[in-house]
mmCIF file of C-alpha atoms in Angstrom:
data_model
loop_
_atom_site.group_PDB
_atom_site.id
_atom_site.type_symbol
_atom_site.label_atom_id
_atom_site.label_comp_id
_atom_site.label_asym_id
_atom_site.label_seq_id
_atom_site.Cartn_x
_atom_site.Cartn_y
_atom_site.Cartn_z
ATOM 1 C CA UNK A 1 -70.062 -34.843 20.052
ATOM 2 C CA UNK A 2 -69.010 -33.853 16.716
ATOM 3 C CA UNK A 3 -66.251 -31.805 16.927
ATOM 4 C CA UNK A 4 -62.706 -33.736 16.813
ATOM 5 C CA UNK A 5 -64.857 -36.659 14.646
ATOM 6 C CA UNK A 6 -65.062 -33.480 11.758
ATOM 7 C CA UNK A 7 -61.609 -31.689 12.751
ATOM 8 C CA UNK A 8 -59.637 -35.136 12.303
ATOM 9 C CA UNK A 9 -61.962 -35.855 8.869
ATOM 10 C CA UNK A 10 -60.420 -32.731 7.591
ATOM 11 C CA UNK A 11 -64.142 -31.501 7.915
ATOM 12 C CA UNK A 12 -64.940 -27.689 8.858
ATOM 13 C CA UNK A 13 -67.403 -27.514 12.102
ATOM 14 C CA UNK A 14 -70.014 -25.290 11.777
ATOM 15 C CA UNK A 15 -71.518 -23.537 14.876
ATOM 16 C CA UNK A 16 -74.937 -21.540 14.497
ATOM 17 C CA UNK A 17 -74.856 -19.210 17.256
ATOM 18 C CA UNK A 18 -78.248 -18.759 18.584
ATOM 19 C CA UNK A 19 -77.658 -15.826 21.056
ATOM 20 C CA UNK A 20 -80.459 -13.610 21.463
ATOM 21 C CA UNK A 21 -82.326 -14.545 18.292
ATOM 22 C CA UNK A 22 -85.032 -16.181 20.132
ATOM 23 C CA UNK A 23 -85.982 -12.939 21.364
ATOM 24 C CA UNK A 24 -87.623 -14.428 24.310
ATOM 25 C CA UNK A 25 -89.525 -17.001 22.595
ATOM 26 C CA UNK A 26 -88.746 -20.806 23.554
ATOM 27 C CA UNK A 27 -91.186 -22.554 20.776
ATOM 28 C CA UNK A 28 -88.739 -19.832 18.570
ATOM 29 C CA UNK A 29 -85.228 -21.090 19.762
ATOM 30 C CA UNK A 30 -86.712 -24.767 19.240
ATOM 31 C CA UNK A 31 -87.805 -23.808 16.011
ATOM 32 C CA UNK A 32 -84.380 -22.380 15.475
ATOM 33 C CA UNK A 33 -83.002 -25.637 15.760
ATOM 34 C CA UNK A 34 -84.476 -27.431 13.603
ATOM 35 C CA UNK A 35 -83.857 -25.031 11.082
ATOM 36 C CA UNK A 36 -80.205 -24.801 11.661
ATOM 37 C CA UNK A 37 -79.721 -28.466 11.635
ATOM 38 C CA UNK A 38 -81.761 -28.414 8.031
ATOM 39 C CA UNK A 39 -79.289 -25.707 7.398
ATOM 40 C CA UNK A 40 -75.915 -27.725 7.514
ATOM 41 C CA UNK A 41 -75.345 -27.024 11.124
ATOM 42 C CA UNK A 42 -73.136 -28.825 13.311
ATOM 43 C CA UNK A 43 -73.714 -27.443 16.080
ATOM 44 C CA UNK A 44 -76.386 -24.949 18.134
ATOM 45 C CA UNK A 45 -74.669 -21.993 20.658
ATOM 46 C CA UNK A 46 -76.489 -20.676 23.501
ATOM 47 C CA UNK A 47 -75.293 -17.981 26.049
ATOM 48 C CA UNK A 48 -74.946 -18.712 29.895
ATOM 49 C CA UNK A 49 -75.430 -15.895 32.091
ATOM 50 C CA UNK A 50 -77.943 -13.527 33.534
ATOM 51 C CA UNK A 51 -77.316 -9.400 33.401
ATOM 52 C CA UNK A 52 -76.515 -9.821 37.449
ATOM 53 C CA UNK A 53 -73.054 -12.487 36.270
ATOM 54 C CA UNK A 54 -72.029 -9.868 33.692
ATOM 55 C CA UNK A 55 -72.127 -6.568 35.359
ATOM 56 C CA UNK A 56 -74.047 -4.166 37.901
ATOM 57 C CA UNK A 57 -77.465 -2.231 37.157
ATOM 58 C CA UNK A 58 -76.005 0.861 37.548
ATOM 59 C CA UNK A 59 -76.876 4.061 34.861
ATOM 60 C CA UNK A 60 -73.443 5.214 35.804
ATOM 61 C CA UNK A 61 -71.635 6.607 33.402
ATOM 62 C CA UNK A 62 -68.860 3.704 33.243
ATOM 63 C CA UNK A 63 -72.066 1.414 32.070
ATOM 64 C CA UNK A 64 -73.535 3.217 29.540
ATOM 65 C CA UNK A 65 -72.827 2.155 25.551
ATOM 66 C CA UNK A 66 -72.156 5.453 23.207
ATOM 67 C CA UNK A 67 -71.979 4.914 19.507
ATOM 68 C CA UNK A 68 -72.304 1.702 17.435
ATOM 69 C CA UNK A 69 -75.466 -0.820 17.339
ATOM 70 C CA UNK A 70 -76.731 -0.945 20.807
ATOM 71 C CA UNK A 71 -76.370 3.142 21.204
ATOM 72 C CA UNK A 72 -77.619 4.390 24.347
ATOM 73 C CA UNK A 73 -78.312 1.001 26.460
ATOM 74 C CA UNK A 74 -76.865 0.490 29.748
ATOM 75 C CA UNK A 75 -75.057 -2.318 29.819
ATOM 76 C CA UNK A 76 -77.458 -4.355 32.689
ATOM 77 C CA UNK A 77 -80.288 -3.322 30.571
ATOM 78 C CA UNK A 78 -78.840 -4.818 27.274
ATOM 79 C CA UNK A 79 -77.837 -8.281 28.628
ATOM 80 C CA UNK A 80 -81.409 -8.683 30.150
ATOM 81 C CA UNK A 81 -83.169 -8.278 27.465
ATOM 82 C CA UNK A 82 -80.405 -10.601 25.435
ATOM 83 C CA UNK A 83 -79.895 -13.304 27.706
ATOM 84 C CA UNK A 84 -81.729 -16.849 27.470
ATOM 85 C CA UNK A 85 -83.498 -18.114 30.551
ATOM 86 C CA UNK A 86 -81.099 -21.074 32.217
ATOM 87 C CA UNK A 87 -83.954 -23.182 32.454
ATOM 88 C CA UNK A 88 -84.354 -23.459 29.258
ATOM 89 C CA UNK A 89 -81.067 -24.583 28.156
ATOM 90 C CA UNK A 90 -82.239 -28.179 28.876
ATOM 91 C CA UNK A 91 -84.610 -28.529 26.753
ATOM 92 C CA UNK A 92 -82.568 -26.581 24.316
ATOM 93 C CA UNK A 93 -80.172 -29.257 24.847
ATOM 94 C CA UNK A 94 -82.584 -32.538 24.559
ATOM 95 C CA UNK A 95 -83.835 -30.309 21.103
ATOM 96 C CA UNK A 96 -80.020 -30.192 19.696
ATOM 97 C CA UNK A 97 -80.235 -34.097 20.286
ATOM 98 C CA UNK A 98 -83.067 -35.203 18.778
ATOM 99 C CA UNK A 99 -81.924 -33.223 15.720
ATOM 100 C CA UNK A 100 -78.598 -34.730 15.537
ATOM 101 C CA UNK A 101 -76.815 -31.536 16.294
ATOM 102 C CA UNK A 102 -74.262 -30.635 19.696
ATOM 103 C CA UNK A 103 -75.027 -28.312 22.229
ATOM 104 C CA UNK A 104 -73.234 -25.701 23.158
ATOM 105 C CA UNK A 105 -72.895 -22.467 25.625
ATOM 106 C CA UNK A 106 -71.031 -19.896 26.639
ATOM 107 C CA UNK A 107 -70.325 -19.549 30.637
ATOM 108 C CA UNK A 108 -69.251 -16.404 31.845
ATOM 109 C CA UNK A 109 -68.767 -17.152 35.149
ATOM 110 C CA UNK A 110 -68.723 -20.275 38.046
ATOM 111 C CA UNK A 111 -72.302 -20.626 38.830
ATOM 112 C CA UNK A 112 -72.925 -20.942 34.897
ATOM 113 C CA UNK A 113 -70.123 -23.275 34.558
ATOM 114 C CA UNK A 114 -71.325 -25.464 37.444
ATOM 115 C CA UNK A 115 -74.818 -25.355 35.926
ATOM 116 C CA UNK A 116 -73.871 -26.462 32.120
ATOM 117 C CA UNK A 117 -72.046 -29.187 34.319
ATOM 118 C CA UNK A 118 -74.781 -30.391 35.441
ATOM 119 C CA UNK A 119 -77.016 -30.754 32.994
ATOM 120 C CA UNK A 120 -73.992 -32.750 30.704
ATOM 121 C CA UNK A 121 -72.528 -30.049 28.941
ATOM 122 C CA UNK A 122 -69.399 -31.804 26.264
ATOM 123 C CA UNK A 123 -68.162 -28.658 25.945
ATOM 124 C CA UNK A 124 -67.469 -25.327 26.459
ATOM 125 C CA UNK A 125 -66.902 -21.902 24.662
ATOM 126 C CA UNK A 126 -65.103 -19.032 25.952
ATOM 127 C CA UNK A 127 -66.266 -15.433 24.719
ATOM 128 C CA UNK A 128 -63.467 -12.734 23.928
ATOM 129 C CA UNK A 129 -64.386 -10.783 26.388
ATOM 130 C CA UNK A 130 -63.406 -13.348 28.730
ATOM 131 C CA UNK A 131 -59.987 -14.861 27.205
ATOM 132 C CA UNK A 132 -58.224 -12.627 29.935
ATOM 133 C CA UNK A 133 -59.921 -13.788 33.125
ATOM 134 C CA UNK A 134 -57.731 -16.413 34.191
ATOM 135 C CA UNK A 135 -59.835 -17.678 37.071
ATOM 136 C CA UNK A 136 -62.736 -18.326 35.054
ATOM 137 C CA UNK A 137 -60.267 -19.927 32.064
ATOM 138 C CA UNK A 138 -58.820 -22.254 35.042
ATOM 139 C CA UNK A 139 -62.072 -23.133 36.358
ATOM 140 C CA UNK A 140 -63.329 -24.284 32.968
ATOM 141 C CA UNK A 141 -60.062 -26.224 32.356
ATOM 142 C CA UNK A 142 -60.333 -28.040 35.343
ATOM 143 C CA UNK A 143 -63.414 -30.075 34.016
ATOM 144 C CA UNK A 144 -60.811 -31.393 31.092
ATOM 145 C CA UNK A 145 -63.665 -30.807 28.512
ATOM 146 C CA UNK A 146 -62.982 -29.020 24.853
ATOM 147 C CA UNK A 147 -62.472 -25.486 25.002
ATOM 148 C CA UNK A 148 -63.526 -23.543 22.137
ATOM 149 C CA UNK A 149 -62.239 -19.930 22.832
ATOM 150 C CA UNK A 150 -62.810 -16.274 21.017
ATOM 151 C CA UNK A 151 -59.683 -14.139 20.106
ATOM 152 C CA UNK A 152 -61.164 -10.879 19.800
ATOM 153 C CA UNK A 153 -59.283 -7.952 20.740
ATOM 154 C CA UNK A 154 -56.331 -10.274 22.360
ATOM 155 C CA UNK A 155 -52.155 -10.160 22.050
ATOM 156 C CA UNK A 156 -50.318 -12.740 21.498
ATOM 157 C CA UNK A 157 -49.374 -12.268 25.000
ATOM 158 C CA UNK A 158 -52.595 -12.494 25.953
ATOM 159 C CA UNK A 159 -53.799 -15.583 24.208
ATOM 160 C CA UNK A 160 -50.488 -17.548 25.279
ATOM 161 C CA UNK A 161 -51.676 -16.623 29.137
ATOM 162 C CA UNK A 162 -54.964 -17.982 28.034
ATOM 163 C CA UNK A 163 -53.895 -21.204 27.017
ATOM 164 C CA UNK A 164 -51.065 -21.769 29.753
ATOM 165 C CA UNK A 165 -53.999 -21.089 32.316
ATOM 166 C CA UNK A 166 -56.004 -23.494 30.620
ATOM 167 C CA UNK A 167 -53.199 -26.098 30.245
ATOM 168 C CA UNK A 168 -52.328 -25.630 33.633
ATOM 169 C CA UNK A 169 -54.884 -27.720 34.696
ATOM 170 C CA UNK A 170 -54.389 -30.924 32.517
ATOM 171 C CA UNK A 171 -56.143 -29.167 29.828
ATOM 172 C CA UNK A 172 -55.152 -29.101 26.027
ATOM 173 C CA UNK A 173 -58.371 -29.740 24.419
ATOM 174 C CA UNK A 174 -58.070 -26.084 23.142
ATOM 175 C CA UNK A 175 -59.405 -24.547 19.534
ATOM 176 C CA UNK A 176 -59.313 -21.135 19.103
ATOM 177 C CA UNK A 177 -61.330 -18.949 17.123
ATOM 178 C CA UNK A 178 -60.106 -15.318 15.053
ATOM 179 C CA UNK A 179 -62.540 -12.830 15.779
ATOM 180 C CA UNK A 180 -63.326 -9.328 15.273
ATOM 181 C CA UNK A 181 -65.544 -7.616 18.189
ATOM 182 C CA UNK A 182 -67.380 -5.240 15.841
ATOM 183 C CA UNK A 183 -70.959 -5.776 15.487
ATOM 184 C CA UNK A 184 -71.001 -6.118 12.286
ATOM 185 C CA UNK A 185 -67.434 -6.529 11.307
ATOM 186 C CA UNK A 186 -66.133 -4.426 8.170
ATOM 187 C CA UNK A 187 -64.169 -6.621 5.905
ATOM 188 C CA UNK A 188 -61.261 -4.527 6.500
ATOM 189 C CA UNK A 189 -61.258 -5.206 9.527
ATOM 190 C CA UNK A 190 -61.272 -9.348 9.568
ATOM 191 C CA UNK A 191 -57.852 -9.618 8.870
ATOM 192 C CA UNK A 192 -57.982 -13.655 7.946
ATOM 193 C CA UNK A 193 -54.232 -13.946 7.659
ATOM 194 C CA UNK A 194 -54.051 -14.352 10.953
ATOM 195 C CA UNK A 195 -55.482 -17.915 10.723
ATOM 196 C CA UNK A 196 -52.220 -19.656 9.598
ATOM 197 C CA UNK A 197 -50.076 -17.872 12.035
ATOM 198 C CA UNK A 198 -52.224 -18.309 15.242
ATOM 199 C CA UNK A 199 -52.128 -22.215 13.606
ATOM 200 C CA UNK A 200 -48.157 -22.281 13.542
ATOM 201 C CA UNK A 201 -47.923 -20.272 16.448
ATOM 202 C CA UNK A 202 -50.028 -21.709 18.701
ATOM 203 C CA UNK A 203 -49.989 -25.323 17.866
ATOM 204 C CA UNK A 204 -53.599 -25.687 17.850
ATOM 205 C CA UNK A 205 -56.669 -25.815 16.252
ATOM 206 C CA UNK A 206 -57.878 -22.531 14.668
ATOM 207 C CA UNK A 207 -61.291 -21.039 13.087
ATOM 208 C CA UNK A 208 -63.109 -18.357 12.980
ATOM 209 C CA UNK A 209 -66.231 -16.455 14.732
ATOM 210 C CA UNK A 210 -67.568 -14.655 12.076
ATOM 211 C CA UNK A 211 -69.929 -11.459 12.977
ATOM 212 C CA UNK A 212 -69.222 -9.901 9.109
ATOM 213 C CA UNK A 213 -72.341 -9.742 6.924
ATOM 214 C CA UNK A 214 -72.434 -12.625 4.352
ATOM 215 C CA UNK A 215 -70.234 -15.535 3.992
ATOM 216 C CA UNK A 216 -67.468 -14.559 1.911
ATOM 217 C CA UNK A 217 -65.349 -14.264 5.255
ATOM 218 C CA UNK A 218 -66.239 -17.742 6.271
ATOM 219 C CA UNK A 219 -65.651 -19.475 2.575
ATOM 220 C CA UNK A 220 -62.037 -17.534 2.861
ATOM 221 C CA UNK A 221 -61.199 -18.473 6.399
ATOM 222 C CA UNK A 222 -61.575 -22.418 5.196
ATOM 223 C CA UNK A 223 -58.997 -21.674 2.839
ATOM 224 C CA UNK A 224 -56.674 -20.594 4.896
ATOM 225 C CA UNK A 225 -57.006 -23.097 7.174
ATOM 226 C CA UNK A 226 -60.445 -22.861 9.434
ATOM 227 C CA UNK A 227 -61.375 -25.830 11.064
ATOM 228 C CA UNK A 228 -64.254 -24.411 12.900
ATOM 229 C CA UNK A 229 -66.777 -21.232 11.694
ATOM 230 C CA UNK A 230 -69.205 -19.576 13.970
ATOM 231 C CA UNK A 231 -71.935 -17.754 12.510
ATOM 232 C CA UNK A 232 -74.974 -16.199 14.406
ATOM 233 C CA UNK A 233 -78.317 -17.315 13.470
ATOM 234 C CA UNK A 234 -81.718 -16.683 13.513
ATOM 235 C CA UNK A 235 -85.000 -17.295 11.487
ATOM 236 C CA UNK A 236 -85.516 -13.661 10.075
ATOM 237 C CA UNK A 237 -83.597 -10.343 10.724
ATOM 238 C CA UNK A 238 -87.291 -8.605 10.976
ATOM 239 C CA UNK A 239 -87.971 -10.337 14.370
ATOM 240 C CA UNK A 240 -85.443 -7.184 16.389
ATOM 241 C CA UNK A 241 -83.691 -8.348 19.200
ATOM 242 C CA UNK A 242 -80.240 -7.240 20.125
ATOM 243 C CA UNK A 243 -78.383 -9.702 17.529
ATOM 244 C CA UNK A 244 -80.532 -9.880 14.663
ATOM 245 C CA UNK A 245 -78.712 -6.922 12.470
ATOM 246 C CA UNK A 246 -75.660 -9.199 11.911
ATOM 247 C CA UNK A 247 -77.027 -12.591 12.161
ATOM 248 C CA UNK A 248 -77.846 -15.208 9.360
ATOM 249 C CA UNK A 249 -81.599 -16.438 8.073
ATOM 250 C CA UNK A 250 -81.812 -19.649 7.283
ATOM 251 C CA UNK A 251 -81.711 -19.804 3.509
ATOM 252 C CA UNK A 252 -78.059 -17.719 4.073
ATOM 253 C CA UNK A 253 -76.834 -20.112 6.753
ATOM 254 C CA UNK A 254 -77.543 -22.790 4.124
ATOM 255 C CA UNK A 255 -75.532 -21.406 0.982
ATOM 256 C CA UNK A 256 -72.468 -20.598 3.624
ATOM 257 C CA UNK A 257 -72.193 -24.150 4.758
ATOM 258 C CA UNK A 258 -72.435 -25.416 0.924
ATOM 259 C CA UNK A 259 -69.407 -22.768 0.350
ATOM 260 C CA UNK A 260 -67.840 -24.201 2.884
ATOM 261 C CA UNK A 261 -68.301 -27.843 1.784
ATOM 262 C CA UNK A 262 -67.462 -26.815 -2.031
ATOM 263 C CA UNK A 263 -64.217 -25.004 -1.049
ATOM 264 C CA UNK A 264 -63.142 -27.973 1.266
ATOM 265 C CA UNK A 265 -63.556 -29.957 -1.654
ATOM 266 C CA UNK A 266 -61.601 -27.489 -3.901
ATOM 267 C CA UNK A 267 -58.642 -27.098 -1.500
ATOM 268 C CA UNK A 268 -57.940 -31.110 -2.023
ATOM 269 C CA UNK A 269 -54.664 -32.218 -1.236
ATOM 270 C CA UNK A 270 -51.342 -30.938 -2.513
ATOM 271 C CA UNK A 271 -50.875 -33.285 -5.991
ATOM 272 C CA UNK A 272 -48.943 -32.276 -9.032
ATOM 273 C CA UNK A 273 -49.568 -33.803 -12.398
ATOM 274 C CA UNK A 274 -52.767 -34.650 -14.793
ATOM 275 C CA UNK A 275 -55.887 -35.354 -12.891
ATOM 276 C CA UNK A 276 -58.346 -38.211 -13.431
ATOM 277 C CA UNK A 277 -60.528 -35.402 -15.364
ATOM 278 C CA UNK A 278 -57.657 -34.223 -17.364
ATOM 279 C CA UNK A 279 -56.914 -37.891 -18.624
ATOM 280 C CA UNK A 280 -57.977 -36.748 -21.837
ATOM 281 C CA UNK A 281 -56.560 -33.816 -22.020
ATOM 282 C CA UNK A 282 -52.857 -34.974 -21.556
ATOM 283 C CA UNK A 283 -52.246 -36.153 -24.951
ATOM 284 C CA UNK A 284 -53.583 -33.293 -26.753
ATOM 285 C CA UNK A 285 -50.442 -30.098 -25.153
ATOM 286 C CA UNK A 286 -48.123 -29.237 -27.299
ATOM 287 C CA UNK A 287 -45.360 -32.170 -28.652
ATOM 288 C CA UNK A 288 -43.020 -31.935 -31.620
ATOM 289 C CA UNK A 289 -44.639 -32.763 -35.002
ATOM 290 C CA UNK A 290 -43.348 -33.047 -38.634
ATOM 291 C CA UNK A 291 -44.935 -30.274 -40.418
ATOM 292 C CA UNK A 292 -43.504 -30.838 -43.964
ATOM 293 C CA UNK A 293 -42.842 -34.186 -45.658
ATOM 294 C CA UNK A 294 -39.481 -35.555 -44.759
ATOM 295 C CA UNK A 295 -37.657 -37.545 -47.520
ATOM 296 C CA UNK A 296 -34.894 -40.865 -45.753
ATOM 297 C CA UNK A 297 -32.105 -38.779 -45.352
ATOM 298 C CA UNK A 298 -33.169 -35.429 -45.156
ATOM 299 C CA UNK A 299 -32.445 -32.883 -41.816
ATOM 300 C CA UNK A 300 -34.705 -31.720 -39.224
ATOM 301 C CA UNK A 301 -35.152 -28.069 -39.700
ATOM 302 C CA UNK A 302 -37.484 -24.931 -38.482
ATOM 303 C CA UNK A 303 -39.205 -25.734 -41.526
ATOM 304 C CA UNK A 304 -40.177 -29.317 -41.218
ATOM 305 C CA UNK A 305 -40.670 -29.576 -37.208
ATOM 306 C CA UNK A 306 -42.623 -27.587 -34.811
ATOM 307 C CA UNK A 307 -44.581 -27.781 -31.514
ATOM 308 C CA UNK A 308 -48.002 -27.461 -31.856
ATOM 309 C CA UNK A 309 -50.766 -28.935 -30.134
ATOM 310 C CA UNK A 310 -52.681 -32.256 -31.183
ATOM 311 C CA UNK A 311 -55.539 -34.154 -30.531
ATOM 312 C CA UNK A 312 -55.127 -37.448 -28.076
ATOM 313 C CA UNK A 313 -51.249 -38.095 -29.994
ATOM 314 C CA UNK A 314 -47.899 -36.717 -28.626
ATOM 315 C CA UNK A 315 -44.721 -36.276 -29.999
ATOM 316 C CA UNK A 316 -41.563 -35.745 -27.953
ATOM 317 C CA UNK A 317 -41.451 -33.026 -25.797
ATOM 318 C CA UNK A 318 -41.052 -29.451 -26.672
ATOM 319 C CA UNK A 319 -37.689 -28.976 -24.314
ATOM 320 C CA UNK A 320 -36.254 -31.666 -27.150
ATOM 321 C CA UNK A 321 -36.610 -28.863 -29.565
ATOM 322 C CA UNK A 322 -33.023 -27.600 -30.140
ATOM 323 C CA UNK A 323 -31.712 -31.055 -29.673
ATOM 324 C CA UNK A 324 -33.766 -32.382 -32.708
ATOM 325 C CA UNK A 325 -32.395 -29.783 -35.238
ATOM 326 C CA UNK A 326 -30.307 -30.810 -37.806
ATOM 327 C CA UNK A 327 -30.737 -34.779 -37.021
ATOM 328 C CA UNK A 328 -31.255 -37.033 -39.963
ATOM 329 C CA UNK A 329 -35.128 -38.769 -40.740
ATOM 330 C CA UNK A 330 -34.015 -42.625 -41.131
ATOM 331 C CA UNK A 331 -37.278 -43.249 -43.373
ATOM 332 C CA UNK A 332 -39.807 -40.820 -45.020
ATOM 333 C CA UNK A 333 -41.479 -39.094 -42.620
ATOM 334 C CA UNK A 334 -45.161 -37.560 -43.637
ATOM 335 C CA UNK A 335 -46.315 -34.227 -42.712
ATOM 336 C CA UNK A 336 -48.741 -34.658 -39.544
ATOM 337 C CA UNK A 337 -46.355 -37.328 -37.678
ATOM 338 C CA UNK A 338 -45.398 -37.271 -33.894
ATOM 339 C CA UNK A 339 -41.846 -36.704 -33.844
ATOM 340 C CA UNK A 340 -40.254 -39.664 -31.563
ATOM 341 C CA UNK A 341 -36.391 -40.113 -31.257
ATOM 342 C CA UNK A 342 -37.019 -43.766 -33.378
ATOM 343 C CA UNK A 343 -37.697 -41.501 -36.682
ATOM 344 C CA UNK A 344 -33.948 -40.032 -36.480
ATOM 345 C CA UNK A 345 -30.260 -40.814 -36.390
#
């Protein structure tokens, strides 16, 4: 497994989050595999549950979606035609091995849980819809196995009763993920300061499951302090399904995970003085030079010193300005010199 091996290299962890962008297609969701491991992917997400472990068929009115992308479904009717047949998630998971990449799923209730169990499972992530049932958090915990868990919609209340639950069971293999539940999510509403404070606050791990368009949000989140982006993914936004609208092609996927990679690179390490690069370039900022001849004898004045810049040779340093003025040159000094405390009494 990948996951602490890039967190403690200071890496990012990328997750491509397959979802329902197989759109009932296993040769697809292989093929989206591959891809995402060509892609810069750490990591392949799959979903564990049928409509029946989610909710009721029922039409009722409690069960019916109004407004946003999946207008007008009932609920039952929407996670049927999203979910991914459990008996495919081995071979999902033998795929994610042979292309160097970890597995990973989403339970949503026991019976899933016992079932990524058994087929070896390193790992599990907990949606944001499910961050408040303690039962299910407990039951996960309990196989003291990372727990990779959404924030979307939570309190701070809420997310500290999350991780007790989950730490009451021996648990603290815990990274948790900001998250916006909007499908897509405006940029207004990411609100990516929150990374640093669920950090301090929290004491652990933090990332971010991205369902905005692009990957600006996902570049930014890094900055702050991301150790782990999720990112839905799929081969082409023309093959419909219930998650294509906001998910990632390949060639997108891609240029995220190289914006990642750069702005790791960028962010360094805190370091104050002239780079290796800027080697050069240190000799040549502004020092004091002689800007008139000097005759032996003769007093440093506005006239005859000023700092100005030079190429690769330094005089003193500008602060040294005032101090300079009205000293006396010991030899003749020629226009053009750097002006070092030797040349004056």
């Amino acid at each position: 497994m990948k996951l602490y091996d890039k967190i403690n290299a200071g890496q990012t962890y990328m997750i491509a989050e397959m979802s329902a962008n197989h759109a009932g297609d296993l040769n697809r969701a292989m093929e989206l595999i591959e891809t995402a491991a060509a892609a810069g992917a750490d990591c392949v997400k799959t979903q564990t549950y049928t409509a029946d472990t989610l909710t009721i068929d029922s039409d009722a009115e409690a069960f019916k979606i109004h407004g946003g992308l999946w207008d007008g479904y009932v609920l039952h009717d929407l996670y049927k035609e999203a979910y991914t047949p459990w008996e495919w998630m081995e071979p999902i998971k033998k795929k994610c091995e042979e292309c160097g990449v970890d597995f990973l799923s989403t339970p949503y209730d026991t019976t899933s849980v016992d079932y990524l169990e058994n087929i070896g499972a390193e790992f599990f992530k907990i949606a944001s819809f499910e961050l408040t049932d303690v039962p299910l958090l407990r039951y996960v915990a309990r196989l003291h196995k990372p727990i990779i868990m959404s924030t979307g919609m939570a309190s701070e209340e809420e997310i500290q009763d999350a991780i007790d639950a989950i730490k009451s069971q021996g648990n603290d293999q815990i990274i948790l993920l900001k998250c916006c539940n909007a499908y897509p999510t405006v940029t207004s509403d990411l609100n990516l300061s929150t990374i640093p404070d669920m950090k301090k606050k929290f004491g652990v791990p933090v990332g971010l499951s991205d369902h905005s368009l692009g990957h600006t949000a996902a570049v930014g989140a890094v900055a702050l302090g991301a150790q782990v982006i999720e990112k839905h993914f799929c081969m082409s936004r023309k093959i419909k399904n219930p998650d294509s609208a906001f998910s990632m092609e390949p060639q997108e996927y891609k240029a995220m995970v190289e914006g990642v990679r750069d702005i790791e690179r960028a962010m360094g390490k805190v370091f104050y003085g002239p780079t290796e690069a800027e080697h050069d370039e240190y000799n040549n900022r502004r020092s004091l030079f002689v800007v008139e001849d000097i005759k032996a004898g003769e007093k440093l004045t506005e006239t005859n010193i000023r700092s100005i810049r030079s190429f690769n040779a330094r005089g003193i340093l500008p602060k040294y300005y005032d101090e300079m003025l009205g000293k006396t040159a010991i030899n003749d000094i020629s226009r053009g010199t750097p002006l070092t405390f030797e040349l004056v009494k």
